[in-house]
Structures are given as structure tokens and as C-alpha cells.
Amino acid sequence: MAKLSGGQAIVKVMEREGVKKAFCVPGESYLGVIDALYEHPDIQLVATRHEGGAAFMAEAYAKASGSTGVCMATRGPGAANLSIGLHTAMQDSTPLVALIGQVERPFKGREAFQEVEFTAFFSHLCKWTVEIESADRIPELLHRAFYMARSGRPGPVVVSLPHDMLEETAEYIERHIQTEQVPEPSEDAVREALERIRAAERPVVIAGGGVTRTKSADLLARLAEKLNVSVVTAFRRFDAFPNIHSHYAGWLGFGSEQGLLDYIKDADLVVALGTRFSQVTAQDYTLLGEQTELIQVDVCPDSIGKVYAPVLGITADVKRFLEKALDMAVPAEEQEKQQALQRLHAAYLAFSSPPKDYEEQHVDMDGLLHDMVKSFPPDAILTSDAGNFFGWLSRYYRFDRQGTYIGPTSGAMGYGLPAAIGAKMACPDKMVVSFSGDGGFMMTMQELETAARLQVPVIAIVVNNNMYGTIRAHQEKHFPGRVVATELSNANFAELAKLFGCYGEQVRKNADFLPALEKAKASGRPAVIEVLTNPEILSASQLKTVQPNAERVNK
């Protein structure tokens, strides 16, 4: 046994847990950890320009790599800035460990410099929060934190590290790393589920994060073929099922195809695989009809029946359920079910085919997606945040492979660019593109410097209409003629990108997009492609804006 400082013990546990990258804004309250990482040969400490960017990068890195993300921040303000990414990880069930410096132990409770009581502050945002009071308990509690983050329904865990504790020494006692045991479905439960699916006249499967997390899209496709059943993907889980597959019926979210929603509401059986029925997936909790029976499979028993009461709830790892179901299922060839899934897939294809509809004075979003779909490699990873631009991406881009979309179900703005950086660091051989509006991009644009400094060649597509477009659309719907606080002005993002050492190009018409994309890829640098769109068109349904009330704006 060796004596280690608290900071050295933290890094030793990180090493044993297989951590390769940690994202941070450095702070004096956890310098003991930073110093211990100084000479570590395998763990890269990535300094970002804002704690929100660090948390987003760590969260997306976890999604892309399949490992547990790690982010770090100093006490008080730094911790508060991390919270947006922790909330994202909680709603997306992403395993994440946040290490946060804390005030010295003798100073606690005195409103010391930047003091925040973290166990209370993060109690609702995270799965678990713990403060390590003595260096000898670091191996015990930090290993538990990693286990808590990745086991059951994964999520974020906050570990509070008092400044003085990190500098005291203690004997380091190596602990056994806990391996999570995923729950197996019983054969009786799987058999009953299969019997109910076979007996149903209008069954449909909803695939959620449990499928993407376990990389089970191919298994689900094989089971869908065997059972002759259509599959729908939950909100921002586009890649949970190959979109070009004949059994794919579409996605649930903002702007879903109305025929699909009607079909689900009239379905006699819905099979929910690893989805928690979020407000958006559940269409404000109106998705299922009164006659619809539900089979719900989820790794977390707390998620079963939380929104809709199932006739059969199965607490199990989705991958294990699919494997067992595939072995036990009897092929079904009912003609009516075959016709239904053909109609649903044909409706999806018609709804998701972008017209090559170019404008003269602006970049037309339909045409932009047409060009993206035909030019992006099938394994390209797309990240996005929230904004009206997302309506075109969700409707027209077809995700044919698992692991190709990373986006926050929390709808966090500013996620796109830092998420792309995190994903690219996890998958350096893949093309990674962030897709953002001008509002969201400006919230974390400073992370371009991080990408440039570390030579992470992501491509950021910025859809610029000089407004908070989604809020403007709601504003005009609910308070027509009373536009306020949604109009924006922006610098030239392409020129700003060049100042950071990135490639930048501004696109004013569709014909210039593909050449700009090729130049961005060829540059080998982080790149920004700013596309100027028509501010009068706020959605794929062609919602027109009104001009701001001049009298109100001038006040």
C-alpha cells in the first residue's frame, strides 16, 4: 500500500475505471486533481472555455464512446455552469461523473468563498451526489460513483471534493471495481409479450434510448421482420432503428407526421422499448388511446408505469429482451399487418423526402437538407441542439446506422458544437457535424477555440435567421402582432471562425453549400459553414413571420 494525496487517489481511481478523457475549466479548488493528472500518460485533460461546454462534451463523449463521461469544475459558479450538461445527462440517461471542487472543510457552513451545498443543489438533477470528507474514503466512494453512473438507468453523479481533502495523504487501498449486472427478462414475460404482439391487430413498437444505449438497432430490425411489426423511434432517438428499413414508420417529436400519430393512437398494442415517454415523445401525454394496451420494457423499474399503465411491465435490459425474444419468436406473415407496415413506411418516405427547392435570395432549408442527405457519408455523426432549424433535420435526414445522431432530449441550446467536439474525440475517424441555429450556436461558440487548439476537425453548420426562431413561432401563434425579445443581430460567424484559426465560409444560396462543405472537409481544421436563411420561414410547414412592432421595439 502506498500513501497518496487525495488528488492522486482520485486519478488512480479514474485510471482503474478506464477514463481516457476528462473535460474541465480548471479551478483552484481542485488543483490537487489537475496536478495529479500532469504526468499521467493515458488520461487527457481537455480544458474548455466554459463549464457548460465541458459538461456537454463529456456527455456526448460518453454517448459516442459507450463509456462513462467525466467533467470537472470548481466550486460555486463553476458547478452552477456545469448543471446544464448534468440535466442533459439525466434526461438522456447518460453515464457521467462530475468532479467538483469544494470549500475547505473547516470553512463549511460559513458562506465561504463560492460556497454551495452540492448535495442539496444537485439532488434533483442527478442520480446521486456525495461529498468525500476524507482522503482514505476516495477509492470506496469514487468507485461507487462510477458504478452508480453506469448501472440501472444510467445518469450523472456529482462528487464534491473539499480543497484541503485533496491535499491530505492517506494509504491508498485498492478496491474491487463493481461490474453492473443488467436485469434479465424471464422467459414467461418474453413469451407473454410475444403472444400479445401476435394476437394484436394493430401493434407498433416505440424504440427509445434503451435501444441506442445498448446498440441494439440491428437486433430490433431482425425482430421486427420476424414479427411483421412497424417500429417508431422516440424523440431524438432517430438512430434506434434504420430509417430506410421497410418496417420503419417514422419518429415521434415536434412536427411528427399526423397519419403516424393517428395510427399509434388507434393501435391496440404499443410495445415501448427503453423509452420513458417524455412529454415530447408522448405528444403532451396524448399519444396513446384509451383502448391501447401497453407492453413496457425498461432497465429501470421506476420508469415502468410512470406515464402510462402497462398491461405487461418488464424490468430488463432492452438488449437482453430483444435477444431472448428473437430466439423465442415465431415468424408472422399476416397479410393485414404486412399491408399496414407498407403503408406506414411509404407515408414516412413521402413525408421525409426533401424537395430540391432552392430560393433566389436565401438558403432554402428544404434544398439544404436535400444536399446534406445525398452528400453525407452514412456513418457521419450529427449533433444538434434546439431551435426551429431542427424541424428540417428531424423531418428530412434519414439515419440509417446506429450511433449517428447525438442530441439532447432536454432541448438544451448550445449543445451542438461542444457535443460534436466530444463525439469527434471519441470517434476521430468519422465525419462529425454539428447543426445549430444562430441563437444556440452563440451560447457555446467559444468552444471553437477548444477545437482549434486541440485540432479537432468538426464541421459546424449554423443556420442563421437572426432570431430566436422557435420562440418567435410560438409568439406569433399565441400573441400575434406582438413580437418582442426574439429578434437578434449577429456578427459574421464565418469570419469569427477564421479569427479562432478555423475554416469559415458564409453561404447565401443553396448552390454554394456543397462546394463549401467540400472545402471545409479538405481544410482539416474545425470549420463553420454559416447559412443565411429566409427569416420569414420558420418551419418545414412554411410558417411566415410578421415584422416586429416598430413602436414596441424602439421603446
Short mmCIF file of C-alpha atoms in Angstrom, two decimals, residues 80-385:
data_model
loop_
_atom_site.label_atom_id
_atom_site.label_comp_id
_atom_site.label_asym_id
_atom_site.label_seq_id
_atom_site.Cartn_x
_atom_site.Cartn_y
_atom_site.Cartn_z
CA ALA A 80 -23.57 26.03 -11.46
CA ASN A 81 -22.31 26.32 -15.03
CA LEU A 82 -21.92 22.53 -15.22
CA SER A 83 -25.56 22.00 -14.32
CA ILE A 84 -26.96 22.37 -17.86
CA GLY A 85 -24.92 19.38 -19.02
CA LEU A 86 -25.81 17.36 -15.92
CA HIS A 87 -29.51 17.99 -16.54
CA THR A 88 -28.98 16.86 -20.13
CA ALA A 89 -27.28 13.66 -18.94
CA MET A 90 -30.12 12.99 -16.51
CA GLN A 91 -32.86 13.30 -19.12
CA ASP A 92 -30.80 11.35 -21.68
CA SER A 93 -29.76 8.61 -19.22
CA THR A 94 -26.07 9.21 -19.96
CA PRO A 95 -23.42 7.90 -17.53
CA LEU A 96 -21.43 10.90 -16.32
CA VAL A 97 -19.28 11.65 -13.28
CA ALA A 98 -18.76 15.30 -12.35
CA LEU A 99 -15.87 16.09 -10.02
CA ILE A 100 -16.37 19.45 -8.33
CA GLY A 101 -14.00 21.29 -6.02
CA GLN A 102 -15.47 22.40 -2.69
CA VAL A 103 -14.52 24.85 0.06
CA GLU A 104 -12.14 23.71 2.78
CA ARG A 105 -13.79 21.50 5.39
CA PRO A 106 -13.27 23.88 8.37
CA PHE A 107 -14.91 26.71 6.38
CA LYS A 108 -18.13 24.90 5.50
CA GLY A 109 -21.37 26.47 6.68
CA ARG A 110 -19.85 29.95 6.96
CA GLU A 111 -20.81 31.11 3.45
CA ALA A 112 -17.19 30.76 2.48
CA PHE A 113 -15.89 31.98 -0.86
CA GLN A 114 -18.09 30.46 -3.61
CA GLU A 115 -19.67 28.02 -1.16
CA VAL A 116 -22.66 25.95 -2.33
CA GLU A 117 -24.14 22.91 -0.60
CA PHE A 118 -23.81 20.49 -3.51
CA THR A 119 -25.74 17.56 -2.11
CA ALA A 120 -28.83 19.77 -1.92
CA PHE A 121 -28.14 21.75 -5.08
CA PHE A 122 -27.78 18.72 -7.34
CA SER A 123 -30.16 16.34 -5.58
CA HIS A 124 -32.88 16.65 -8.24
CA LEU A 125 -30.55 16.98 -11.23
CA CYS A 126 -28.51 13.84 -10.66
CA LYS A 127 -28.79 10.18 -9.68
CA TRP A 128 -26.53 10.64 -6.68
CA THR A 129 -24.41 13.33 -5.03
CA VAL A 130 -21.68 12.64 -2.49
CA GLU A 131 -19.06 14.73 -0.70
CA ILE A 132 -15.84 12.93 0.16
CA GLU A 133 -14.79 14.09 3.63
CA SER A 134 -11.51 12.20 3.98
CA ALA A 135 -8.86 11.03 1.55
CA ASP A 136 -8.92 7.43 2.78
CA ARG A 137 -12.52 7.05 1.54
CA ILE A 138 -11.78 8.16 -2.04
CA PRO A 139 -11.41 4.65 -3.52
CA GLU A 140 -14.62 3.48 -1.88
CA LEU A 141 -16.83 6.43 -2.78
CA LEU A 142 -15.44 7.33 -6.21
CA HIS A 143 -15.66 3.76 -7.48
CA ARG A 144 -19.24 3.72 -6.21
CA ALA A 145 -19.90 6.97 -8.08
CA PHE A 146 -18.78 5.40 -11.36
CA TYR A 147 -20.88 2.31 -10.65
CA MET A 148 -23.94 4.43 -9.87
CA ALA A 149 -23.47 6.45 -13.07
CA ARG A 150 -23.44 3.44 -15.40
CA SER A 151 -25.73 0.94 -13.65
CA GLY A 152 -29.50 0.59 -13.89
CA ARG A 153 -30.84 3.60 -15.75
CA PRO A 154 -27.52 5.44 -16.31
CA GLY A 155 -27.16 9.06 -15.36
CA PRO A 156 -24.97 11.77 -13.84
CA VAL A 157 -23.32 11.59 -10.43
CA VAL A 158 -21.73 14.56 -8.66
CA VAL A 159 -18.70 14.08 -6.41
CA SER A 160 -17.81 17.04 -4.18
CA LEU A 161 -14.12 17.34 -3.29
CA PRO A 162 -13.12 19.68 -0.44
CA HIS A 163 -9.99 21.60 -1.36
CA ASP A 164 -7.98 20.62 1.73
CA MET A 165 -9.02 16.96 1.48
CA LEU A 166 -7.35 16.72 -1.92
CA GLU A 167 -4.02 17.75 -0.39
CA GLU A 168 -4.01 15.43 2.61
CA THR A 169 -2.40 12.00 2.29
CA ALA A 170 -3.73 8.58 3.16
CA GLU A 171 -2.95 4.96 2.42
CA TYR A 172 -4.46 4.00 -0.91
CA ILE A 173 -6.34 0.72 -0.56
CA GLU A 174 -7.28 -0.67 -3.94
CA ARG A 175 -10.95 -1.53 -4.28
CA HIS A 176 -12.70 -4.04 -6.48
CA ILE A 177 -14.44 -2.42 -9.46
CA GLN A 178 -18.13 -3.25 -9.44
CA THR A 179 -19.44 -4.65 -12.70
CA GLU A 180 -23.09 -3.88 -13.28
CA GLN A 181 -25.37 -6.86 -13.76
CA VAL A 182 -28.16 -5.98 -16.15
CA PRO A 183 -31.59 -7.42 -15.37
CA GLU A 184 -32.64 -10.39 -17.49
CA PRO A 185 -36.25 -10.85 -18.61
CA SER A 186 -37.93 -14.07 -17.61
CA GLU A 187 -38.94 -16.49 -20.33
CA ASP A 188 -42.54 -16.27 -19.16
CA ALA A 189 -42.55 -12.47 -19.56
CA VAL A 190 -41.00 -12.65 -23.04
CA ARG A 191 -43.43 -15.38 -24.06
CA GLU A 192 -46.41 -13.33 -22.91
CA ALA A 193 -45.12 -10.26 -24.76
CA LEU A 194 -44.73 -12.24 -27.98
CA GLU A 195 -48.18 -13.76 -27.64
CA ARG A 196 -49.75 -10.34 -27.16
CA ILE A 197 -47.89 -8.94 -30.18
CA ARG A 198 -49.00 -11.87 -32.33
CA ALA A 199 -52.63 -11.51 -31.21
CA ALA A 200 -52.75 -7.75 -31.78
CA GLU A 201 -54.32 -6.42 -34.97
CA ARG A 202 -52.56 -3.03 -35.00
CA PRO A 203 -49.32 -3.37 -32.99
CA VAL A 204 -46.49 -0.86 -33.11
CA VAL A 205 -43.09 -0.70 -31.40
CA ILE A 206 -41.60 2.53 -29.97
CA ALA A 207 -37.80 2.35 -29.70
CA GLY A 208 -36.07 4.69 -27.26
CA GLY A 209 -32.79 5.34 -25.53
CA GLY A 210 -32.57 1.82 -24.18
CA VAL A 211 -32.04 0.67 -27.77
CA THR A 212 -29.46 3.31 -28.66
CA ARG A 213 -27.58 2.90 -25.38
CA THR A 214 -27.20 -0.87 -25.87
CA LYS A 215 -26.60 -0.54 -29.64
CA SER A 216 -29.46 -2.93 -30.34
CA ALA A 217 -30.92 -1.41 -33.51
CA ASP A 218 -29.90 -4.39 -35.63
CA LEU A 219 -31.47 -6.83 -33.18
CA LEU A 220 -34.68 -4.83 -33.21
CA ALA A 221 -34.72 -4.82 -37.00
CA ARG A 222 -34.46 -8.60 -37.08
CA LEU A 223 -37.23 -8.99 -34.51
CA ALA A 224 -39.49 -6.54 -36.36
CA GLU A 225 -39.04 -8.55 -39.55
CA LYS A 226 -39.85 -11.78 -37.75
CA LEU A 227 -42.97 -10.37 -36.08
CA ASN A 228 -44.06 -8.28 -39.07
CA VAL A 229 -44.48 -5.17 -36.90
CA SER A 230 -43.76 -1.47 -37.55
CA VAL A 231 -41.22 0.46 -35.49
CA VAL A 232 -41.31 4.13 -34.48
CA THR A 233 -38.41 5.96 -32.82
CA ALA A 234 -38.84 8.13 -29.73
CA PHE A 235 -37.93 11.83 -29.53
CA ARG A 236 -34.34 12.38 -30.70
CA ARG A 237 -33.69 8.66 -30.92
CA PHE A 238 -33.72 8.61 -34.73
CA ASP A 239 -30.92 6.06 -34.99
CA ALA A 240 -32.63 3.47 -32.76
CA PHE A 241 -33.86 1.84 -35.98
CA PRO A 242 -32.54 2.09 -39.57
CA ASN A 243 -34.73 4.71 -41.23
CA ILE A 244 -34.60 3.10 -44.68
CA HIS A 245 -35.80 -0.24 -43.33
CA SER A 246 -39.15 -1.39 -44.70
CA HIS A 247 -40.58 -1.65 -41.16
CA TYR A 248 -39.71 1.92 -40.14
CA ALA A 249 -42.78 4.10 -39.70
CA GLY A 250 -41.22 7.39 -38.55
CA TRP A 251 -40.30 9.35 -35.47
CA LEU A 252 -42.05 10.98 -32.54
CA GLY A 253 -41.35 14.59 -31.64
CA PHE A 254 -42.20 18.08 -32.77
CA GLY A 255 -43.84 18.01 -36.19
CA SER A 256 -44.37 14.27 -36.47
CA GLU A 257 -46.46 13.11 -39.42
CA GLN A 258 -50.13 13.28 -38.42
CA GLY A 259 -51.06 9.96 -40.01
CA LEU A 260 -48.45 8.23 -37.86
CA LEU A 261 -49.81 9.84 -34.69
CA ASP A 262 -53.34 8.76 -35.63
CA TYR A 263 -52.18 5.20 -36.24
CA ILE A 264 -50.47 4.98 -32.83
CA LYS A 265 -53.49 6.44 -31.06
CA ASP A 266 -55.70 3.83 -32.70
CA ALA A 267 -53.24 0.96 -32.12
CA ASP A 268 -54.47 -1.88 -29.98
CA LEU A 269 -50.94 -2.61 -28.70
CA VAL A 270 -47.84 -0.49 -28.22
CA VAL A 271 -44.52 -2.06 -27.24
CA ALA A 272 -42.24 0.53 -25.63
CA LEU A 273 -38.58 -0.47 -25.59
CA GLY A 274 -36.37 1.63 -23.32
CA THR A 275 -38.34 4.87 -23.54
CA ARG A 276 -39.60 6.89 -20.60
CA PHE A 277 -42.46 8.52 -22.56
CA SER A 278 -41.15 12.05 -22.29
CA GLN A 279 -43.57 14.91 -22.84
CA VAL A 280 -42.38 15.33 -26.44
CA THR A 281 -42.44 11.62 -27.32
CA ALA A 282 -45.88 11.32 -25.74
CA GLN A 283 -47.20 14.40 -27.59
CA ASP A 284 -48.12 16.18 -24.35
CA TYR A 285 -49.21 12.79 -22.99
CA THR A 286 -51.93 12.30 -25.61
CA LEU A 287 -50.14 9.65 -27.69
CA LEU A 288 -51.94 6.50 -26.58
CA GLY A 289 -55.67 5.99 -26.95
CA GLU A 290 -57.88 4.62 -24.17
CA GLN A 291 -58.15 1.24 -25.91
CA THR A 292 -54.39 0.88 -26.40
CA GLU A 293 -52.65 -1.78 -24.37
CA LEU A 294 -49.01 -1.21 -23.46
CA ILE A 295 -46.05 -3.52 -23.02
CA GLN A 296 -43.18 -1.60 -21.48
CA VAL A 297 -39.62 -2.90 -21.27
CA ASP A 298 -37.14 -0.79 -19.32
CA VAL A 299 -33.98 -1.35 -17.33
CA CYS A 300 -35.35 0.85 -14.53
CA PRO A 301 -38.46 -0.29 -12.64
CA ASP A 302 -39.23 3.33 -11.72
CA SER A 303 -39.86 4.12 -15.40
CA ILE A 304 -42.47 1.43 -15.86
CA GLY A 305 -45.96 2.84 -15.47
CA LYS A 306 -44.68 6.34 -14.79
CA VAL A 307 -46.77 7.83 -17.62
CA TYR A 308 -48.99 5.03 -18.97
CA ALA A 309 -50.06 1.92 -17.06
CA PRO A 310 -48.86 -1.19 -18.93
CA VAL A 311 -50.67 -4.49 -19.15
CA LEU A 312 -47.20 -6.02 -19.02
CA GLY A 313 -44.20 -4.29 -17.47
CA ILE A 314 -40.83 -5.99 -17.87
CA THR A 315 -37.81 -4.75 -15.93
CA ALA A 316 -34.97 -5.83 -18.17
CA ASP A 317 -32.07 -4.67 -20.25
CA VAL A 318 -33.53 -3.99 -23.70
CA LYS A 319 -30.76 -5.85 -25.49
CA ARG A 320 -31.30 -8.96 -23.37
CA PHE A 321 -35.05 -8.75 -24.02
CA LEU A 322 -34.51 -8.48 -27.78
CA GLU A 323 -32.04 -11.39 -27.82
CA LYS A 324 -34.41 -13.65 -25.92
CA ALA A 325 -37.45 -12.53 -27.94
CA LEU A 326 -35.60 -13.18 -31.19
CA ASP A 327 -34.84 -16.74 -30.10
CA MET A 328 -38.41 -17.44 -28.97
CA ALA A 329 -40.42 -15.61 -31.65
CA VAL A 330 -42.38 -17.49 -34.30
CA PRO A 331 -42.38 -15.81 -37.73
CA ALA A 332 -45.62 -13.98 -38.51
CA GLU A 333 -46.89 -13.41 -42.03
CA GLU A 334 -50.35 -11.87 -41.55
CA GLN A 335 -51.29 -10.05 -44.73
CA GLU A 336 -53.10 -7.19 -42.99
CA LYS A 337 -50.08 -6.41 -40.82
CA GLN A 338 -47.85 -6.54 -43.87
CA GLN A 339 -50.08 -4.07 -45.69
CA ALA A 340 -50.17 -1.75 -42.67
CA LEU A 341 -46.40 -1.58 -42.33
CA GLN A 342 -46.05 -1.00 -46.07
CA ARG A 343 -48.48 1.93 -45.86
CA LEU A 344 -46.72 3.39 -42.84
CA HIS A 345 -43.26 3.16 -44.41
CA ALA A 346 -44.49 4.63 -47.68
CA ALA A 347 -46.05 7.53 -45.76
CA TYR A 348 -42.75 8.06 -43.92
CA LEU A 349 -40.78 8.10 -47.18
CA ALA A 350 -43.16 10.62 -48.72
CA PHE A 351 -43.05 12.82 -45.61
CA SER A 352 -39.26 12.66 -45.31
CA SER A 353 -38.25 13.27 -48.92
CA PRO A 354 -36.79 16.79 -49.14
CA PRO A 355 -37.65 18.71 -52.30
CA LYS A 356 -34.78 20.37 -54.12
CA ASP A 357 -36.50 23.70 -53.64
CA TYR A 358 -33.93 26.46 -53.95
CA GLU A 359 -34.67 30.12 -53.25
CA GLU A 360 -33.02 33.00 -55.04
CA GLN A 361 -32.04 35.26 -52.14
CA HIS A 362 -31.61 32.86 -49.20
CA VAL A 363 -30.57 29.31 -48.46
CA ASP A 364 -33.71 27.21 -48.68
CA MET A 365 -33.77 24.66 -45.85
CA ASP A 366 -35.54 22.00 -47.91
CA GLY A 367 -32.78 22.23 -50.50
CA LEU A 368 -30.08 22.27 -47.83
CA LEU A 369 -31.34 19.01 -46.36
CA HIS A 370 -31.63 17.56 -49.85
CA ASP A 371 -27.93 18.26 -50.36
CA MET A 372 -26.95 17.02 -46.88
CA VAL A 373 -28.78 13.72 -47.33
CA LYS A 374 -27.08 12.98 -50.65
CA SER A 375 -23.58 14.12 -49.64
CA PHE A 376 -23.02 12.97 -46.04
CA PRO A 377 -21.43 9.53 -45.58
CA PRO A 378 -23.81 7.03 -43.95
CA ASP A 379 -21.67 6.77 -40.80
CA ALA A 380 -21.42 10.54 -40.27
CA ILE A 381 -22.35 11.62 -36.74
CA LEU A 382 -24.71 14.57 -36.47
CA THR A 383 -25.16 16.56 -33.29
CA SER A 384 -27.73 19.26 -32.72
CA ASP A 385 -29.31 21.41 -30.08
#
